[in-house]
Short mmCIF file of C-alpha atoms in Angstrom, two decimals:
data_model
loop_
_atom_site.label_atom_id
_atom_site.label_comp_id
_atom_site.label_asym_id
_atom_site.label_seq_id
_atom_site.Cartn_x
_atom_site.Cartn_y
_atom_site.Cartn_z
CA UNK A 13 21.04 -32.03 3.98
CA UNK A 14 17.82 -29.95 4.04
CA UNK A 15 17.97 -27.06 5.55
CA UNK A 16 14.81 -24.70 6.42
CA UNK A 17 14.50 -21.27 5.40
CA UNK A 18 12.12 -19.17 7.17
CA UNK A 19 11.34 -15.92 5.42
CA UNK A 20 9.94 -12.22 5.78
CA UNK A 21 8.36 -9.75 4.52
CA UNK A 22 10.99 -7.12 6.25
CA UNK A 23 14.20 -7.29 8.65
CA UNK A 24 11.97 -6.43 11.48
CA UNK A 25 9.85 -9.53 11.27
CA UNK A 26 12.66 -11.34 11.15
CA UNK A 27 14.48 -9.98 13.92
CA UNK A 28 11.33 -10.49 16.15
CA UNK A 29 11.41 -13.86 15.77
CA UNK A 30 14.93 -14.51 15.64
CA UNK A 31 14.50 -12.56 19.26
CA UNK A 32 11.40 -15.14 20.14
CA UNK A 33 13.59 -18.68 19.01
CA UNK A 34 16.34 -17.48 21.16
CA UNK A 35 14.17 -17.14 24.20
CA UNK A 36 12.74 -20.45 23.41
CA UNK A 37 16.23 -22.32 23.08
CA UNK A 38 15.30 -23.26 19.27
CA UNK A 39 18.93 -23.27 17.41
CA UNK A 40 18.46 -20.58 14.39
CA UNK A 41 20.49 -18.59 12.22
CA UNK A 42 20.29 -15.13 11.02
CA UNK A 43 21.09 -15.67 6.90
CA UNK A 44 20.60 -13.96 3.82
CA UNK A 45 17.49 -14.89 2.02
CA UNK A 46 18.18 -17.62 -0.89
CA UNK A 47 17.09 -16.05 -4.45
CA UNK A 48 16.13 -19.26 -5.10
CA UNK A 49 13.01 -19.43 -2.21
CA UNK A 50 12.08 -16.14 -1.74
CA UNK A 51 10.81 -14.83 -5.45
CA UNK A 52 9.46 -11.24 -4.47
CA UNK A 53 11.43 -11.26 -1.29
CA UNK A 54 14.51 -10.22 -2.73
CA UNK A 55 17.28 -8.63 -0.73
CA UNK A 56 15.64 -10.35 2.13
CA UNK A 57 17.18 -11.96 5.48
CA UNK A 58 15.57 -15.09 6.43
CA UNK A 59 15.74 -17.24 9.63
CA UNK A 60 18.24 -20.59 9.20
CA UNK A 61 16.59 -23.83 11.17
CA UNK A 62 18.03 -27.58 10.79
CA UNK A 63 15.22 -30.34 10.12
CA UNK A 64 15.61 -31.07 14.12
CA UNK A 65 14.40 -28.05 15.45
CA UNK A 66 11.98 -26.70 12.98
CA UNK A 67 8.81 -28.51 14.42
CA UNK A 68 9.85 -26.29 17.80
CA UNK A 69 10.07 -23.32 15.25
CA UNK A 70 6.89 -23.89 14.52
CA UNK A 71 5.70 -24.29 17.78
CA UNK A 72 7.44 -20.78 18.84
CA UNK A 73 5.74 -19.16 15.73
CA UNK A 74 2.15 -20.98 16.84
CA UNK A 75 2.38 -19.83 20.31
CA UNK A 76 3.35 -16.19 19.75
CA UNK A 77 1.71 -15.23 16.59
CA UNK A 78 4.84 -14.77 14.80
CA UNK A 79 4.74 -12.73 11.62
CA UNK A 80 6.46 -14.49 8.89
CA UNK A 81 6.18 -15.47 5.21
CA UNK A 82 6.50 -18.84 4.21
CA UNK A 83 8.91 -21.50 5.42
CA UNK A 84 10.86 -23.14 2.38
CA UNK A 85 12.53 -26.29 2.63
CA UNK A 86 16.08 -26.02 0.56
CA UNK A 87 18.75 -28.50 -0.16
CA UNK A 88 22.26 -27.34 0.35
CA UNK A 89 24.37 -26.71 -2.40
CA UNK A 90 27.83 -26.61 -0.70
CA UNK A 91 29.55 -29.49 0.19
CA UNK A 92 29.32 -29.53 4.58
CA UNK A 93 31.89 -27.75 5.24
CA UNK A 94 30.20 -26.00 8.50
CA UNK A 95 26.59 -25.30 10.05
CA UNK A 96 27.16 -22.85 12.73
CA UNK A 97 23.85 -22.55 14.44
CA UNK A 98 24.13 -19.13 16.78
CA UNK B 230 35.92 -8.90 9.55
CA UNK B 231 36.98 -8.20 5.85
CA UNK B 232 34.52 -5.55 4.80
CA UNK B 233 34.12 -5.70 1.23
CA UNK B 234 30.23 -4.03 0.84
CA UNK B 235 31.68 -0.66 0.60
CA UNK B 236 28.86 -0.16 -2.45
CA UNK B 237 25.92 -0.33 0.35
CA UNK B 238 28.25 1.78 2.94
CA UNK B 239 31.96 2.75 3.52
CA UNK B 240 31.12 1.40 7.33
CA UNK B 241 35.03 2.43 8.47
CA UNK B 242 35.04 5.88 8.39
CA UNK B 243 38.16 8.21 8.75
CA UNK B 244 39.23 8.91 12.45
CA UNK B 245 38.56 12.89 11.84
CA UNK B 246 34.95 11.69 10.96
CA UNK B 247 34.24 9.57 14.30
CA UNK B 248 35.71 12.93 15.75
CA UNK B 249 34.03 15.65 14.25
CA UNK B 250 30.37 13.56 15.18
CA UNK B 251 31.50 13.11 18.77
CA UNK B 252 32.08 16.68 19.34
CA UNK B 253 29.29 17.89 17.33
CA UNK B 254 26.92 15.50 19.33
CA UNK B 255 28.00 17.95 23.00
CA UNK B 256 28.01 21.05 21.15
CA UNK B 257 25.37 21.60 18.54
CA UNK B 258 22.30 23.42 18.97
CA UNK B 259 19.50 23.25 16.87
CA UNK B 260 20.37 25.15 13.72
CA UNK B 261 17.75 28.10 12.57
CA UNK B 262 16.47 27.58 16.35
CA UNK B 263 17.50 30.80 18.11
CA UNK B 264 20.38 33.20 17.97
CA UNK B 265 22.76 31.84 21.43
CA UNK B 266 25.56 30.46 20.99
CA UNK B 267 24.45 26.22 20.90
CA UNK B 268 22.34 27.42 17.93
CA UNK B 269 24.59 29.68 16.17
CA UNK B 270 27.19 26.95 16.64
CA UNK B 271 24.88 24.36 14.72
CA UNK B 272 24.22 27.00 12.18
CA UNK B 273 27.80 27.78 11.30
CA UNK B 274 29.11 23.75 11.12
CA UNK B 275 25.76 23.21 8.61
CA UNK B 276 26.37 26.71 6.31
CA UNK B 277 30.28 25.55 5.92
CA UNK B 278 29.58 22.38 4.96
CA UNK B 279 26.68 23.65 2.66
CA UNK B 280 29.29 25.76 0.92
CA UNK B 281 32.50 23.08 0.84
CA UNK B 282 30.04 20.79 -0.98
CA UNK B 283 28.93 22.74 -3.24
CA UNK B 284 31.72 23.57 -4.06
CA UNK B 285 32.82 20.36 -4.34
CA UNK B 286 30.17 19.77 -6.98
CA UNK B 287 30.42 22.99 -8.92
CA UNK B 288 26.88 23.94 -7.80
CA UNK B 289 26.70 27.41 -8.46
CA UNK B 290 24.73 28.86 -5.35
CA UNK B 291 25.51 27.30 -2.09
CA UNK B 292 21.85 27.90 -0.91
CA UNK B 293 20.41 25.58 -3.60
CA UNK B 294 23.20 22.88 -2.25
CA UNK B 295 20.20 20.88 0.33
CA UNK B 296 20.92 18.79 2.72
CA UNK B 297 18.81 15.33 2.82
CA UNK B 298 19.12 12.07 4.70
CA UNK B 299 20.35 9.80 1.86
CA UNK B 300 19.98 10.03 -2.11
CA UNK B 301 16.49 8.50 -2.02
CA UNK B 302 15.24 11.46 -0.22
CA UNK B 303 16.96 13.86 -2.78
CA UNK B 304 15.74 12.06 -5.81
CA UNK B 305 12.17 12.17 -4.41
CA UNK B 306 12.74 15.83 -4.21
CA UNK B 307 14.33 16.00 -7.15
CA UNK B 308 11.72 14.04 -9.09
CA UNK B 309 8.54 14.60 -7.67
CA UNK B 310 9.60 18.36 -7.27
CA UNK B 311 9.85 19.16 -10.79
CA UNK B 312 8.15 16.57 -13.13
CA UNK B 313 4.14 17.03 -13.66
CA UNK B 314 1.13 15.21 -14.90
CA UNK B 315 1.63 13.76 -18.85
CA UNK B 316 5.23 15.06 -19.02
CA UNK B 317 7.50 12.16 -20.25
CA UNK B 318 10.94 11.14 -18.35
CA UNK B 319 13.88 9.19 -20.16
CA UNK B 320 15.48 6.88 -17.62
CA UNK B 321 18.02 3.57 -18.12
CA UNK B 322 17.87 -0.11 -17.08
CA UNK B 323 20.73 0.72 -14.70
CA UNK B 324 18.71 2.26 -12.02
CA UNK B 325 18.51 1.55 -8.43
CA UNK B 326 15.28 1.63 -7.37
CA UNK B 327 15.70 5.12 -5.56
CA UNK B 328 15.26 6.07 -9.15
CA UNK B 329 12.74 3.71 -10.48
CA UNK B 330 10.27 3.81 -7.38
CA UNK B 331 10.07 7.67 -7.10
CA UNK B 332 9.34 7.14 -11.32
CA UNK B 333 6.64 4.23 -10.90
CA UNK B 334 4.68 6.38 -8.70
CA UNK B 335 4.59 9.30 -10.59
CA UNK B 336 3.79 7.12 -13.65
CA UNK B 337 0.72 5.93 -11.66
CA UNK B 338 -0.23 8.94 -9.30
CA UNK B 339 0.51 11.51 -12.33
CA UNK B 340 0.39 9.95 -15.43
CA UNK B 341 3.72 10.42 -15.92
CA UNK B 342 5.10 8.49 -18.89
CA UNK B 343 8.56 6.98 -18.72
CA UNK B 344 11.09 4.88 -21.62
CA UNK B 345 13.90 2.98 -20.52
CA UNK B 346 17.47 2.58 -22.20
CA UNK B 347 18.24 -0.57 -21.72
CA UNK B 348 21.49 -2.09 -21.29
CA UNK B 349 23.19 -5.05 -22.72
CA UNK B 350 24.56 -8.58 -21.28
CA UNK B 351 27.62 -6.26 -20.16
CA UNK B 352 25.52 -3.74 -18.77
CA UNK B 353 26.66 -0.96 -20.96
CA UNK B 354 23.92 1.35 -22.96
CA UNK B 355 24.09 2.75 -26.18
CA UNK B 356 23.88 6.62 -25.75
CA UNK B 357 22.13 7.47 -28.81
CA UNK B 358 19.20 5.97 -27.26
CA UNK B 359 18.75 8.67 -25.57
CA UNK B 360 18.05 10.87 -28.10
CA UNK B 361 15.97 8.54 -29.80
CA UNK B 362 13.56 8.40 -26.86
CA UNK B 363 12.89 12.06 -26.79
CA UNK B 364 9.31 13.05 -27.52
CA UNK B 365 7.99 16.65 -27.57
CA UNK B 366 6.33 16.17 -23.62
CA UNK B 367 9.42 15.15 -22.37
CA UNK B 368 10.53 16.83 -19.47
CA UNK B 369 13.86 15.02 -17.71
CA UNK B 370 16.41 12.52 -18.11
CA UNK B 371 16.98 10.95 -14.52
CA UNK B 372 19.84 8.52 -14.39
CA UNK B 373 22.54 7.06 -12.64
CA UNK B 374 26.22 8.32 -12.74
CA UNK B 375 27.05 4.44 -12.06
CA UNK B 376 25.23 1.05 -11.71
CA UNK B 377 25.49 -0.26 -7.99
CA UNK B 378 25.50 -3.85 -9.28
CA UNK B 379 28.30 -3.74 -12.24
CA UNK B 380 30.29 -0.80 -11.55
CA UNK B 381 29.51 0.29 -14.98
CA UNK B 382 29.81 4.48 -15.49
CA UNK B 383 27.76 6.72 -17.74
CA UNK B 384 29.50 9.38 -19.57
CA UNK B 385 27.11 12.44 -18.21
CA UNK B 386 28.74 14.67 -20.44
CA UNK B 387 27.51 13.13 -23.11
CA UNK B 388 23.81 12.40 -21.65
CA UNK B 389 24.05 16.45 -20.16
CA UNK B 390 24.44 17.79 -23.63
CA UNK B 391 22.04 15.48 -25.29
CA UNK B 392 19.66 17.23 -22.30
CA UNK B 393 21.35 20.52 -22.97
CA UNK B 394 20.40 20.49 -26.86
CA UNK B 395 16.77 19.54 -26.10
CA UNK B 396 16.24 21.47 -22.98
CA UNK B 397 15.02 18.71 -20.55
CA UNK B 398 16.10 18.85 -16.54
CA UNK B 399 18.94 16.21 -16.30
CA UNK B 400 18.82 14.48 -12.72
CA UNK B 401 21.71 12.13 -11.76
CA UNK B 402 21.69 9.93 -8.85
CA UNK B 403 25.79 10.24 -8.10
CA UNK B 404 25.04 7.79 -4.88
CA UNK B 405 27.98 5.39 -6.15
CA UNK B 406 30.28 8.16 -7.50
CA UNK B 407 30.44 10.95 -5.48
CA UNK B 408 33.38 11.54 -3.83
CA UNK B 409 34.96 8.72 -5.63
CA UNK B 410 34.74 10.76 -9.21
CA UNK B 411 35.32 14.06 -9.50
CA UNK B 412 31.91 15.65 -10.35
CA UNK B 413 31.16 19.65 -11.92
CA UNK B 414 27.71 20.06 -12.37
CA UNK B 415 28.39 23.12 -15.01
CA UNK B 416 30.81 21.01 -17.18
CA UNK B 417 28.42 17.88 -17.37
CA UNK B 418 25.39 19.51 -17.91
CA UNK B 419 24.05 18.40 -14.52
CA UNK B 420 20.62 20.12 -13.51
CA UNK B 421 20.17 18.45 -10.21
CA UNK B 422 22.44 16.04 -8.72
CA UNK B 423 21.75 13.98 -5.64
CA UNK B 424 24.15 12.14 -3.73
CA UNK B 425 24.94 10.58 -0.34
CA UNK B 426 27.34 11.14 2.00
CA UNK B 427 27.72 7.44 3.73
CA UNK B 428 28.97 5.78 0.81
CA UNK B 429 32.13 7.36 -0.90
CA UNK B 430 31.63 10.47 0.56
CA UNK B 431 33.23 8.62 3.66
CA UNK B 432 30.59 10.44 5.81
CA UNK B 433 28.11 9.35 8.53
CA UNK B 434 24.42 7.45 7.63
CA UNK B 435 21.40 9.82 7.33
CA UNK B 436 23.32 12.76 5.27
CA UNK B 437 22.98 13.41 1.95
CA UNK B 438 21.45 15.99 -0.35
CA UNK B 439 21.03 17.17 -3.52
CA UNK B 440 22.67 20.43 -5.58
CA UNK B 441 20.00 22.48 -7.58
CA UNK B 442 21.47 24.33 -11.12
CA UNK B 443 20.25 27.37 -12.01
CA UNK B 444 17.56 29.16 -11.25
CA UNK B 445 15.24 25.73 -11.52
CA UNK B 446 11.97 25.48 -9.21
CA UNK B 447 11.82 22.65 -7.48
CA UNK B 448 8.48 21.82 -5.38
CA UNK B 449 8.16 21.04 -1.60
CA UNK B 450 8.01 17.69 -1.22
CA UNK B 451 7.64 18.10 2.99
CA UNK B 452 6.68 21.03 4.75
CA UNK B 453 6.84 22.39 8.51
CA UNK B 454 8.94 24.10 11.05
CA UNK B 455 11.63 25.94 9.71
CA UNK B 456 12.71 28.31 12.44
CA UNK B 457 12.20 31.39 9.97
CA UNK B 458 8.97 32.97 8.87
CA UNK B 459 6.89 31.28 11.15
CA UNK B 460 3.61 33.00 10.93
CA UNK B 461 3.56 31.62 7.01
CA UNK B 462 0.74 29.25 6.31
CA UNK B 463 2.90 27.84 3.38
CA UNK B 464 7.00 26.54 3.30
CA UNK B 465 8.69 29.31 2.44
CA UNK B 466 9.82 30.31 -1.28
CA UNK B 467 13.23 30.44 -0.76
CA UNK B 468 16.65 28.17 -1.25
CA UNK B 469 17.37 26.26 1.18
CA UNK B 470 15.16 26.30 3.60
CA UNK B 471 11.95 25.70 0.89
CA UNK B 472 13.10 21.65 0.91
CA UNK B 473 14.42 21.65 4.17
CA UNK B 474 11.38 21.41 6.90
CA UNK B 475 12.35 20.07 10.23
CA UNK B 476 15.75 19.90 11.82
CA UNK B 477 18.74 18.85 10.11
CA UNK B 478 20.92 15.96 11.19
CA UNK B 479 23.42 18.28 12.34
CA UNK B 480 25.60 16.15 13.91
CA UNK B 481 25.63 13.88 10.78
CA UNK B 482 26.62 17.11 8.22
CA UNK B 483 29.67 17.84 11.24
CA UNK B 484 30.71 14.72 10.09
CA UNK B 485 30.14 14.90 6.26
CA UNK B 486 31.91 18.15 6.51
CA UNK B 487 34.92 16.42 8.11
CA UNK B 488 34.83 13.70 5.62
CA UNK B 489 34.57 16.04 2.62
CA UNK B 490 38.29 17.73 4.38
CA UNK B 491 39.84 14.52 4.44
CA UNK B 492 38.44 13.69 0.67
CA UNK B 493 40.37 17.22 -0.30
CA UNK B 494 43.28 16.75 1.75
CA UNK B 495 44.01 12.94 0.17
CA UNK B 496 42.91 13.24 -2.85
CA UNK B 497 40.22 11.55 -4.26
CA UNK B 498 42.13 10.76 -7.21
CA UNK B 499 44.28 8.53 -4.59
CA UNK B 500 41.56 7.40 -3.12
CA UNK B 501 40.16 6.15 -6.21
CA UNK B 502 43.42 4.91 -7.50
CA UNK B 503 43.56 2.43 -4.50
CA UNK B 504 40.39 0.96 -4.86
CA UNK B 505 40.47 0.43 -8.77
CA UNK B 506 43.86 -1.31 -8.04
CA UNK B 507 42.19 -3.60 -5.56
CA UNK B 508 39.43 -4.22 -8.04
CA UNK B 509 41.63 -5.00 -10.89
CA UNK B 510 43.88 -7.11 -8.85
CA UNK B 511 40.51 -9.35 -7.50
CA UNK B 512 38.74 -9.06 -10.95
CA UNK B 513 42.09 -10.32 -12.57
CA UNK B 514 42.18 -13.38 -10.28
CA UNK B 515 38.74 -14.42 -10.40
CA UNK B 516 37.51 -14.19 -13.68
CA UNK B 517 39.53 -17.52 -14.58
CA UNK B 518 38.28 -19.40 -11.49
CA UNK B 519 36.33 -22.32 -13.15
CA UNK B 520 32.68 -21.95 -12.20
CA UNK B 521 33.19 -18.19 -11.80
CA UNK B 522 31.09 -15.92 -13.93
CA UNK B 523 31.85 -11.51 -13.72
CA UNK B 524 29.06 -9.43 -14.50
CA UNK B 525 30.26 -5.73 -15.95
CA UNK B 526 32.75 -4.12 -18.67
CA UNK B 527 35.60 -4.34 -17.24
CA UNK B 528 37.64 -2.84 -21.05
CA UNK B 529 36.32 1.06 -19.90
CA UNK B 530 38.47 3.03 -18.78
CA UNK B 531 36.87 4.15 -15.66
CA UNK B 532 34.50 2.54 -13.04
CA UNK B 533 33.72 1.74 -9.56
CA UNK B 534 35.58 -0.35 -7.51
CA UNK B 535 33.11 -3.28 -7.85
CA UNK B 536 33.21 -6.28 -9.16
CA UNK B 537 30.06 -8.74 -8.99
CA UNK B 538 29.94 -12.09 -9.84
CA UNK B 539 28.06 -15.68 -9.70
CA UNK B 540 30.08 -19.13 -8.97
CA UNK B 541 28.38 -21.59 -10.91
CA UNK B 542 24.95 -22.26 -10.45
CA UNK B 543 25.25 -21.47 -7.10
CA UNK B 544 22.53 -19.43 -5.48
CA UNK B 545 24.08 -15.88 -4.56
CA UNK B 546 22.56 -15.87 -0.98
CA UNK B 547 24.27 -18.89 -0.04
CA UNK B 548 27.76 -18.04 -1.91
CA UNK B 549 27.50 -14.80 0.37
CA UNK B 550 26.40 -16.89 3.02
CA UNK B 551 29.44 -19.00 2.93
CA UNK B 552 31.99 -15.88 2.49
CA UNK B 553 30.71 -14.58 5.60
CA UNK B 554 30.31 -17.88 7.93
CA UNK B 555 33.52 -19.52 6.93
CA UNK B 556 35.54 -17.12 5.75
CA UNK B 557 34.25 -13.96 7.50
CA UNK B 558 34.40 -11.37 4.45
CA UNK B 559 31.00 -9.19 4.06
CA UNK B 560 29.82 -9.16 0.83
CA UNK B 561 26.15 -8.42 -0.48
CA UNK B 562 23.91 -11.06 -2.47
CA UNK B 563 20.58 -10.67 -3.76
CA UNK B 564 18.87 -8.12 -6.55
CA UNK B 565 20.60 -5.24 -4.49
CA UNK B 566 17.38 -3.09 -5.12
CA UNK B 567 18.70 -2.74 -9.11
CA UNK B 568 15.77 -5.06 -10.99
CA UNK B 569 16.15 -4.07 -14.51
CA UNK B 570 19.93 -4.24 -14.23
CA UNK B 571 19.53 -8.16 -13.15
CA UNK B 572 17.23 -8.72 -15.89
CA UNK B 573 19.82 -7.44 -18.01
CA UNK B 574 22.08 -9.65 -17.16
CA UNK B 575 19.94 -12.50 -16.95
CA UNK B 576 20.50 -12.42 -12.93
CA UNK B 577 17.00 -12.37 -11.96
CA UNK B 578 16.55 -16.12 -10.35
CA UNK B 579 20.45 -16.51 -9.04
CA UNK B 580 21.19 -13.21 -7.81
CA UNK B 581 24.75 -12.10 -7.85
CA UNK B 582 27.47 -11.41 -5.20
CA UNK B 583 28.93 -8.19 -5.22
CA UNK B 584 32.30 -7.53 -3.92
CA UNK B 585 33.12 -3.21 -3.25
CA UNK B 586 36.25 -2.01 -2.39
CA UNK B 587 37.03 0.80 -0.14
CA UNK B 588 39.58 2.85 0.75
CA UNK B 589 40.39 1.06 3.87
CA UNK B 590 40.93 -2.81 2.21
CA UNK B 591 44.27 -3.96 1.60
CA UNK B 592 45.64 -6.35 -1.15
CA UNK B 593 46.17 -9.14 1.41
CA UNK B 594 42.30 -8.77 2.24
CA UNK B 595 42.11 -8.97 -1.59
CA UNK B 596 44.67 -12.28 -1.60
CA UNK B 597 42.00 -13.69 0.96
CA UNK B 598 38.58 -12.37 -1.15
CA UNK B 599 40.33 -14.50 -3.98
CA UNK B 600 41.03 -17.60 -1.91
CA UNK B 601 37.63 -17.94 -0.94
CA UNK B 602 35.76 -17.65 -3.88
CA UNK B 603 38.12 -20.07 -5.48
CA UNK B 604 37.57 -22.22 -2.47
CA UNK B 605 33.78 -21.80 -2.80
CA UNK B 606 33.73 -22.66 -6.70
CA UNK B 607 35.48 -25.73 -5.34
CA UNK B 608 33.16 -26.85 -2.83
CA UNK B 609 29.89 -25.98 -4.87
CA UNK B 610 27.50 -28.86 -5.89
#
């Protein structure tokens, strides 16, 4: 499954929109950056959206002029086991 | 939660620690601010705990034992403090960059020139580089007691004397060690050591500080109200209150102080003994997971209580993902602010996931560390 990584440049970014999805009722997840995506982002926490809900992401982002880096699409590399979406 | 990212902060702290904090945050005055007693009581907690540490450290004069907010602040001081324009600094690959930043910027504000040792695929360095990089302009070695990514130790005896026989400043960053290790500045040569107080130390976020040898001059590096001498246009000259400007985190040194009692009364040579058995025991079961790579030298005879690692190609962010979401055990992933030490070890595009043991983990929370991972390396694509 793809899943969709939204990065930032810091935690604060991140936490504002994490703040702004929530309001909006768009399922996201608070998860570490992947080294993989994020090249000078390192250490980084990113923002965890399924394929559903990242055109409303999007949306959310659009209509509040949400800071953020790059969105990165990213298949997963662990068998399903669990997506907890919080 | 099983809290195994005791390398970034010891987050349980010991019950007289939680204490001392609470009481200090009714009580304390503003230290150096007046002479009643909510000052004076704020004055005495900080000048205690400015003599236990140092000490604790075997810094010679307790007013050149400063207190900071964390080691970066202290090796800014430290750095920026003593090194000037065209002088030359020795440094190693192990660095965190609390070390390295301070050292770019002076290499591109000042001119200042730096060499690296560099560290092998273990992440061990060969000393007599050291020596080898000394030029006539050098001024400092500045290097880490260990590496927050492997665990790996430097011998500062050797690397004080080497800075002892040439007469360069020797600063160590002790942010992984002290309070774990026992540390004498006189017997390793130390000039200036910085350290923090949230990590081993057992001690609250925001305290820190850094122990000055000698009679060395260390520059400024803020300025303003000191409570002392306050028709001065400039910081004044003298120990401590030269690097100190503003007011101290008080309530955060109440509860360093009470952390550095409970590091004497245990023992940190318990302490330590606990969490290098709860390394060994999770090094000892991982290493042979298939899939499982461990990053370190894990033949010397001492290190910290860490032990990082990769499963498979698996992408560390997601590994530590994983650990947290279905297994609940906080671990940290990522570069973990050490670059040169990941491109050592060949880390730079995967990351790694380091596991740190505290005083507070137990071998069953060990036990479960180990299950995961090995369920993990199962699971991985």
């Amino acid at each position: 499954m793809t899943r969709y990584y939204i990065l930032f440049e810091n935690y604060d970014q991140g936490l504002a929109l994490h703040d702004l999805l929530d309001s909006a009722g768009v399922a996201n997840r608070i998860a570490p950056a992947p080294a993989a995506a994020r090249g000078r982002l390192c250490c980084g926490m990113s923002l965890l959206v399924t394929p559903d809900d990242i055109e409303a992401a999007k949306e959310v982002i659009s209509k509040n002029n949400a800071v953020y880096h790059s969105i990165v699409p990213m298949e997963d590399q662990l068998k399903a086991r669990r997506d907890r979406y919080c | 939660m099983i809290y195994l990212d005791n390398a970034a902060t010891t987050m349980r702290k010991p019950d007289c620690v939680v204490k001392a904090v609470t009481e200090a945050l009714t009580t304390l005055g503003n230290a150096s601010r007046g002479a009643h007693e909510g000052a004076l009581s704020s004055n005495r907690v900080i000048y205690r705990a400015r003599k236990s540490l140092a000490a604790f450290f075997g810094c010679q004069k307790p007013s050149q034992m400063i207190f900071t907010n964390n080691s970066t602040e202290a090796l800014n001081i430290a750095i920026s403090g003593t090194i000037d324009a065209g002088q030359h600094v020795i440094t190693t690959c192990l660095e965190h960059n609390s070390v390295l930043r301070p050292l770019y910027r002076l290499r591109d504000e000042r001119g200042v020139k730096l060499d690296f040792v560099h560290a092998d695929r273990k992440g061990c360095v060969d000393y007599a580089d050291f020596e080898r990089l000394i030029r006539p302009e050098t001024r400092a070695i500045v290097c880490t007691h260990a590496s927050n990514l492997t665990g790996n130790m430097l011998d500062l005896a050797i690397i004080g004397q080497i800075a002892k026989d040439h007469g360069l400043l020797f600063i160590v960053d002790a942010s992984q060690t002290a309070g774990a290790f026992p540390i004498n500045m006189q017997e390793a040569g130390i000039s200036i050591l910085c350290f923090t107080g949230h990590k081993s130390m057992m001690g609250p976020q925001g305290t820190g500080g850094l122990c000055i040898n000698g009679d060395i001059s260390v520059r400024p590096f803020k300025v303003g109200g000191t409570g002392v001498q306050s028709f001065l246009t400039t910081q004044p000259e003298e120990y401590p209150t030269r690097l100190e400007a503003g007011t101290l985190n008080g309530h955060g040194i109440a509860g360093l102080a009470a952390a550095l009692g409970f590091l004497n009364e245990t023992g940190i040579d318990r302490i330590h003994a606990h969490e290098a058995a709860l390394a060994k025991q999770f090094y000892e079961a991982v290493r042979d997971i298939p899939g499982v790579k461990v990053y370190g030298d894990f033949e010397a005879e001492e290190r910290c209580p860490i032990v990082t690692l990769n499963i498979g190609d698996l992408d560390s962010a997601i590994a530590a993902d994983e650990l947290f979401c279905s297994y609940d055990i906080a671990v940290r992933a990522g570069a973990h602010c050490a670059p040169l030490m990941h491109r050592a070890l060949g880390t730079e595009e995967q990351g790694a996931v380091r596991f740190s043991f505290g005083y507070f983990n137990t071998t069953e929370e060990c036990d479960a560390a180990v299950e995961a991972v090995a369920a993990i390396a199962g699971t991985a694509i």
